[in-house]
Amino acid sequence: MSKLTLVVGNYNYSSWSLRPWALMRHLGLAFGEHRIVLDTPSFAADVARYSAAGKVPVLVDGELVVWESIAILEYASELAGGRGWPEPRAVRAEARAVAAEMHGGFAALRAAYPMNIRARERRVPMTAELAAAIARIDALLSGCRRRYGAGGPWLFGSYSAADAMYLPVAFRFQSYGTTGLGSESRAYVATALADPVIAPWVQAALAEKETVAHDEAGAAGP
Ligand SMILES: N[C@@H](CCC(=O)N[C@@H](CS)C(=O)NCC(=O)O)C(=O)O
């Protein structure tokens, strides 16, 4: 195993694994990957070799083990001299709040819209909770783009951990045909999906053969 190794789940489904992977790639960190297939009888024992928390992602740096995606984002940023977060401190605080809101929230959206990179034209029933989550994400994305867009195409201008946190929601909006986003949010989602840095992850997701039944949500749309 290389010194810095990110233990991930399925590329197609593991939204929490994708987040640190995307930031680490953007930061130019060299790391190996070890995939553990989700929803299999051996998953628990396989992941227990790395983390007692029993979930992916896990970052292994020699003797050090870091679990929880948001802690991995912080550690990766530190490895890169703090480049994972914007400057100055006030903007960094806002970026951390935006990232933490995704890490700790939007449970209804994550349950209704499992990340499924391969999926297109899926439709799930709209609920009040789902609509509220979409509206809040729209406000977050468009607010950041309006205030910081002059500095680059990402939420805070240059790519940051906040962008990594919201990348899975871009795939979700693509799979479930989400409507109701404003023009700034739609443009941001298009930027995130077209990001060449994440292309290898998408290729790996498309090449995977495994399916996870409970993440195959939504009937085929019209
Ligand atoms: N709070 C954790 C969530 C990690 C998580 O739920 N990972 C999923 C895969 S995306 C997992 O390991 N699921 C396997 C299981 O719960 O058995 C984080 O941010 O890293």
CSV table of C-alpha atoms and ligand atoms in Angstrom, one decimal:
chain,number,residue,atom,x,y,z
A,1,MET,CA,0.0,0.0,0.0
A,2,SER,CA,1.4,3.4,-0.9
A,3,LYS,CA,2.2,5.8,2.0
A,4,LEU,CA,-0.9,7.9,1.3
A,5,THR,CA,-3.9,5.7,0.5
A,6,LEU,CA,-7.6,6.6,0.3
A,7,VAL,CA,-9.9,3.7,1.0
A,8,VAL,CA,-13.0,4.2,-1.0
A,9,GLY,CA,-16.3,2.4,-1.7
A,10,ASN,CA,-17.9,1.9,-5.1
A,11,TYR,CA,-17.0,4.7,-7.5
A,12,ASN,CA,-20.6,4.8,-8.7
A,13,TYR,CA,-22.3,5.1,-5.4
A,14,SER,CA,-19.9,6.3,-2.7
A,15,SER,CA,-20.6,10.0,-2.4
A,16,TRP,CA,-18.6,10.3,0.8
A,17,SER,CA,-15.5,8.7,-0.8
A,18,LEU,CA,-15.8,10.9,-3.9
A,19,ARG,CA,-15.5,14.1,-1.8
A,20,PRO,CA,-11.9,13.7,-0.4
A,21,TRP,CA,-10.8,12.0,-3.7
A,22,ALA,CA,-11.8,15.1,-5.7
A,23,LEU,CA,-10.2,17.5,-3.3
A,24,MET,CA,-6.9,15.5,-3.1
A,25,ARG,CA,-6.8,15.3,-6.9
A,26,HIS,CA,-7.4,19.1,-7.1
A,27,LEU,CA,-4.6,19.7,-4.6
A,28,GLY,CA,-2.2,17.5,-6.6
A,29,LEU,CA,-1.6,15.1,-3.8
A,30,ALA,CA,-0.1,11.7,-4.8
A,31,PHE,CA,-2.1,8.9,-3.3
A,32,GLY,CA,-3.1,5.3,-3.9
A,33,GLU,CA,-6.7,4.0,-3.8
A,34,HIS,CA,-8.1,0.9,-2.3
A,35,ARG,CA,-11.7,0.1,-3.2
A,36,ILE,CA,-14.0,-1.9,-0.9
A,37,VAL,CA,-17.2,-3.0,-2.5
A,38,LEU,CA,-20.3,-1.7,-0.6
A,39,ASP,CA,-23.2,-3.9,0.3
A,40,THR,CA,-21.3,-7.2,0.3
A,41,PRO,CA,-20.9,-9.8,3.1
A,42,SER,CA,-17.2,-9.0,3.4
A,43,PHE,CA,-17.5,-5.2,3.5
A,44,ALA,CA,-17.6,-4.9,7.3
A,45,ALA,CA,-14.5,-7.1,7.8
A,46,ASP,CA,-12.7,-5.5,5.0
A,47,VAL,CA,-13.2,-1.9,6.2
A,48,ALA,CA,-12.5,-3.0,9.8
A,49,ARG,CA,-8.9,-3.5,8.8
A,50,TYR,CA,-8.7,0.2,8.3
A,51,SER,CA,-11.2,1.9,10.6
A,52,ALA,CA,-13.3,0.8,13.6
A,53,ALA,CA,-15.9,3.3,12.4
A,54,GLY,CA,-16.9,0.8,9.7
A,55,LYS,CA,-17.4,3.2,6.9
A,56,VAL,CA,-15.5,4.5,3.9
A,57,PRO,CA,-13.7,6.8,3.1
A,58,VAL,CA,-10.6,6.2,5.2
A,59,LEU,CA,-7.3,7.9,4.6
A,60,VAL,CA,-4.2,6.0,5.6
A,61,ASP,CA,-1.0,8.0,5.9
A,62,GLY,CA,1.6,5.6,7.1
A,63,GLU,CA,0.7,4.9,10.7
A,64,LEU,CA,-2.0,7.5,10.8
A,65,VAL,CA,-5.6,6.7,10.0
A,66,VAL,CA,-8.1,9.5,9.3
A,67,TRP,CA,-11.8,8.6,9.0
A,68,GLU,CA,-14.9,10.8,8.4
A,69,SER,CA,-14.9,12.6,5.0
A,70,ILE,CA,-14.8,16.1,6.5
A,71,ALA,CA,-11.7,15.3,8.7
A,72,ILE,CA,-10.0,13.8,5.6
A,73,LEU,CA,-10.7,17.1,3.7
A,74,GLU,CA,-9.1,19.0,6.5
A,75,TYR,CA,-6.1,16.7,6.7
A,76,ALA,CA,-5.6,16.8,2.9
A,77,SER,CA,-5.8,20.6,3.0
A,78,GLU,CA,-3.1,20.7,5.6
A,79,LEU,CA,-0.9,18.4,3.6
A,80,ALA,CA,-1.2,20.9,0.8
A,81,GLY,CA,-0.3,23.9,2.9
A,82,GLY,CA,-3.9,25.0,3.6
A,83,ARG,CA,-4.8,25.2,-0.1
A,84,GLY,CA,-8.0,23.3,0.4
A,85,TRP,CA,-9.8,26.3,1.9
A,86,PRO,CA,-10.1,29.9,0.6
A,87,GLU,CA,-8.5,33.0,2.0
A,88,PRO,CA,-9.1,35.2,4.0
A,89,ARG,CA,-10.2,33.8,7.3
A,90,ALA,CA,-13.8,35.2,7.1
A,91,VAL,CA,-14.3,33.5,3.6
A,92,ARG,CA,-12.7,30.4,4.9
A,93,ALA,CA,-15.1,30.3,7.8
A,94,GLU,CA,-18.0,30.7,5.4
A,95,ALA,CA,-16.6,27.9,3.2
A,96,ARG,CA,-16.3,25.6,6.2
A,97,ALA,CA,-19.9,26.4,7.2
A,98,VAL,CA,-21.1,25.6,3.6
A,99,ALA,CA,-19.2,22.3,3.7
A,100,ALA,CA,-20.4,21.4,7.2
A,101,GLU,CA,-24.0,22.0,6.2
A,102,MET,CA,-23.7,19.3,3.6
A,103,HIS,CA,-21.8,17.0,5.9
A,104,GLY,CA,-24.3,17.2,8.6
A,105,GLY,CA,-27.5,17.9,6.7
A,106,PHE,CA,-29.7,17.3,3.7
A,107,ALA,CA,-30.6,13.8,4.9
A,108,ALA,CA,-33.9,13.9,3.0
A,109,LEU,CA,-32.2,14.7,-0.2
A,110,ARG,CA,-29.5,12.1,0.3
A,111,ALA,CA,-32.1,9.4,1.1
A,112,ALA,CA,-34.3,10.3,-1.9
A,113,TYR,CA,-31.5,10.9,-4.4
A,114,PRO,CA,-28.7,8.3,-3.8
A,115,MET,CA,-25.6,9.2,-5.7
A,116,ASN,CA,-25.6,7.0,-8.8
A,117,ILE,CA,-23.3,8.3,-11.4
A,118,ARG,CA,-24.4,5.9,-14.1
A,119,ALA,CA,-28.1,6.8,-13.7
A,120,ARG,CA,-30.0,9.1,-16.0
A,121,GLU,CA,-33.6,10.1,-16.4
A,122,ARG,CA,-34.6,8.8,-13.0
A,123,ARG,CA,-37.6,10.3,-11.3
A,124,VAL,CA,-38.6,10.2,-7.7
A,125,PRO,CA,-41.7,11.8,-6.1
A,126,MET,CA,-41.2,15.4,-4.9
A,127,THR,CA,-41.8,15.9,-1.2
A,128,ALA,CA,-41.8,19.1,0.9
A,129,GLU,CA,-38.5,18.1,2.6
A,130,LEU,CA,-36.8,17.4,-0.8
A,131,ALA,CA,-38.1,20.6,-2.2
A,132,ALA,CA,-36.8,22.5,0.8
A,133,ALA,CA,-33.4,20.9,0.5
A,134,ILE,CA,-33.1,21.7,-3.2
A,135,ALA,CA,-34.1,25.3,-2.5
A,136,ARG,CA,-31.5,25.6,0.2
A,137,ILE,CA,-28.8,24.1,-2.0
A,138,ASP,CA,-29.8,26.5,-4.8
A,139,ALA,CA,-29.5,29.4,-2.4
A,140,LEU,CA,-26.1,28.3,-1.2
A,141,LEU,CA,-24.7,27.6,-4.6
A,142,SER,CA,-26.0,30.8,-6.3
A,143,GLY,CA,-25.1,33.0,-3.3
A,144,CYS,CA,-21.5,31.8,-3.3
A,145,ARG,CA,-21.3,32.2,-7.1
A,146,ARG,CA,-22.7,35.7,-7.0
A,147,ARG,CA,-20.3,36.8,-4.3
A,148,TYR,CA,-17.1,34.9,-5.2
A,149,GLY,CA,-17.6,34.1,-8.9
A,150,ALA,CA,-15.1,36.9,-10.0
A,151,GLY,CA,-12.3,34.8,-8.6
A,152,GLY,CA,-12.9,31.7,-10.7
A,153,PRO,CA,-15.6,29.1,-11.6
A,154,TRP,CA,-15.9,27.5,-8.1
A,155,LEU,CA,-18.0,28.3,-5.1
A,156,PHE,CA,-15.3,30.5,-3.6
A,157,GLY,CA,-13.5,31.3,-6.8
A,158,SER,CA,-10.7,28.7,-6.7
A,159,TYR,CA,-11.5,25.1,-6.0
A,160,SER,CA,-11.9,24.3,-2.3
A,161,ALA,CA,-13.2,21.6,0.0
A,162,ALA,CA,-16.7,23.2,-0.3
A,163,ASP,CA,-16.7,22.3,-4.0
A,164,ALA,CA,-15.7,18.7,-3.1
A,165,MET,CA,-18.6,18.5,-0.6
A,166,TYR,CA,-21.2,19.6,-3.2
A,167,LEU,CA,-19.9,17.5,-6.1
A,168,PRO,CA,-22.1,14.5,-5.3
A,169,VAL,CA,-25.2,16.7,-5.4
A,170,ALA,CA,-24.3,17.7,-9.0
A,171,PHE,CA,-24.4,14.0,-9.9
A,172,ARG,CA,-27.7,13.7,-8.1
A,173,PHE,CA,-29.3,16.6,-9.9
A,174,GLN,CA,-28.1,15.0,-13.2
A,175,SER,CA,-29.5,11.6,-12.4
A,176,TYR,CA,-32.9,12.7,-11.1
A,177,GLY,CA,-33.5,15.5,-13.5
A,178,THR,CA,-33.9,18.2,-10.8
A,179,THR,CA,-35.7,21.3,-11.9
A,180,GLY,CA,-36.1,24.6,-10.1
A,181,LEU,CA,-32.4,25.6,-9.8
A,182,GLY,CA,-31.6,29.1,-10.7
A,183,SER,CA,-29.2,30.0,-13.6
A,184,GLU,CA,-26.1,30.4,-11.4
A,185,SER,CA,-26.7,27.0,-9.7
A,186,ARG,CA,-27.3,25.3,-13.1
A,187,ALA,CA,-24.1,26.8,-14.5
A,188,TYR,CA,-22.2,25.7,-11.4
A,189,VAL,CA,-23.5,22.2,-11.6
A,190,ALA,CA,-22.5,22.1,-15.3
A,191,THR,CA,-19.0,23.2,-14.3
A,192,ALA,CA,-18.7,20.6,-11.6
A,193,LEU,CA,-19.9,17.7,-13.9
A,194,ALA,CA,-17.5,18.8,-16.7
A,195,ASP,CA,-14.5,19.1,-14.4
A,196,PRO,CA,-11.6,17.2,-16.1
A,197,VAL,CA,-10.0,16.4,-12.7
A,198,ILE,CA,-12.9,14.1,-11.8
A,199,ALA,CA,-13.0,12.3,-15.2
A,200,PRO,CA,-11.0,9.3,-14.0
A,201,TRP,CA,-13.5,8.7,-11.1
A,202,VAL,CA,-16.5,8.9,-13.5
A,203,GLN,CA,-14.7,6.5,-15.9
A,204,ALA,CA,-14.2,4.1,-13.0
A,205,ALA,CA,-17.9,4.4,-12.0
A,206,LEU,CA,-19.0,3.6,-15.5
A,207,ALA,CA,-16.8,0.6,-15.6
A,208,GLU,CA,-18.0,-0.9,-12.4
A,209,LYS,CA,-20.3,-4.0,-12.7
A,210,GLU,CA,-21.7,-4.1,-9.1
A,211,THR,CA,-25.1,-2.7,-8.3
A,212,VAL,CA,-26.4,-1.7,-4.9
A,213,ALA,CA,-30.2,-2.3,-4.9
A,214,HIS,CA,-31.1,0.4,-2.3
A,215,ASP,CA,-29.1,3.0,-4.2
A,216,GLU,CA,-31.0,2.3,-7.5
A,217,ALA,CA,-33.8,4.8,-6.7
A,218,GLY,CA,-36.3,6.3,-9.1
A,219,ALA,CA,-38.3,5.0,-12.0
A,220,ALA,CA,-37.2,5.8,-15.5
A,221,GLY,CA,-38.6,9.1,-16.5
A,222,PRO,CA,-40.5,10.0,-19.7
B,1,LIG,N1,-20.1,10.5,8.0
B,1,LIG,C1,-19.3,9.6,7.2
B,1,LIG,C2,-20.2,8.8,6.3
B,1,LIG,C3,-19.5,7.7,5.6
B,1,LIG,C4,-20.5,6.7,4.9
B,1,LIG,O1,-21.7,6.7,5.3
B,1,LIG,N2,-20.0,5.9,4.0
B,1,LIG,C5,-20.8,4.9,3.3
B,1,LIG,C6,-20.4,4.8,1.9
B,1,LIG,S1,-20.7,6.3,1.0
B,1,LIG,C7,-20.4,3.6,4.0
B,1,LIG,O2,-19.3,3.3,4.3
B,1,LIG,N3,-21.5,2.7,4.0
B,1,LIG,C8,-21.3,1.4,4.4
B,1,LIG,C9,-22.1,1.0,5.6
B,1,LIG,O3,-22.6,1.9,6.3
B,1,LIG,O4,-22.1,-0.2,6.0
B,1,LIG,C10,-18.3,10.4,6.4
B,1,LIG,O5,-18.5,11.6,6.2
B,1,LIG,O6,-17.2,9.9,6.0
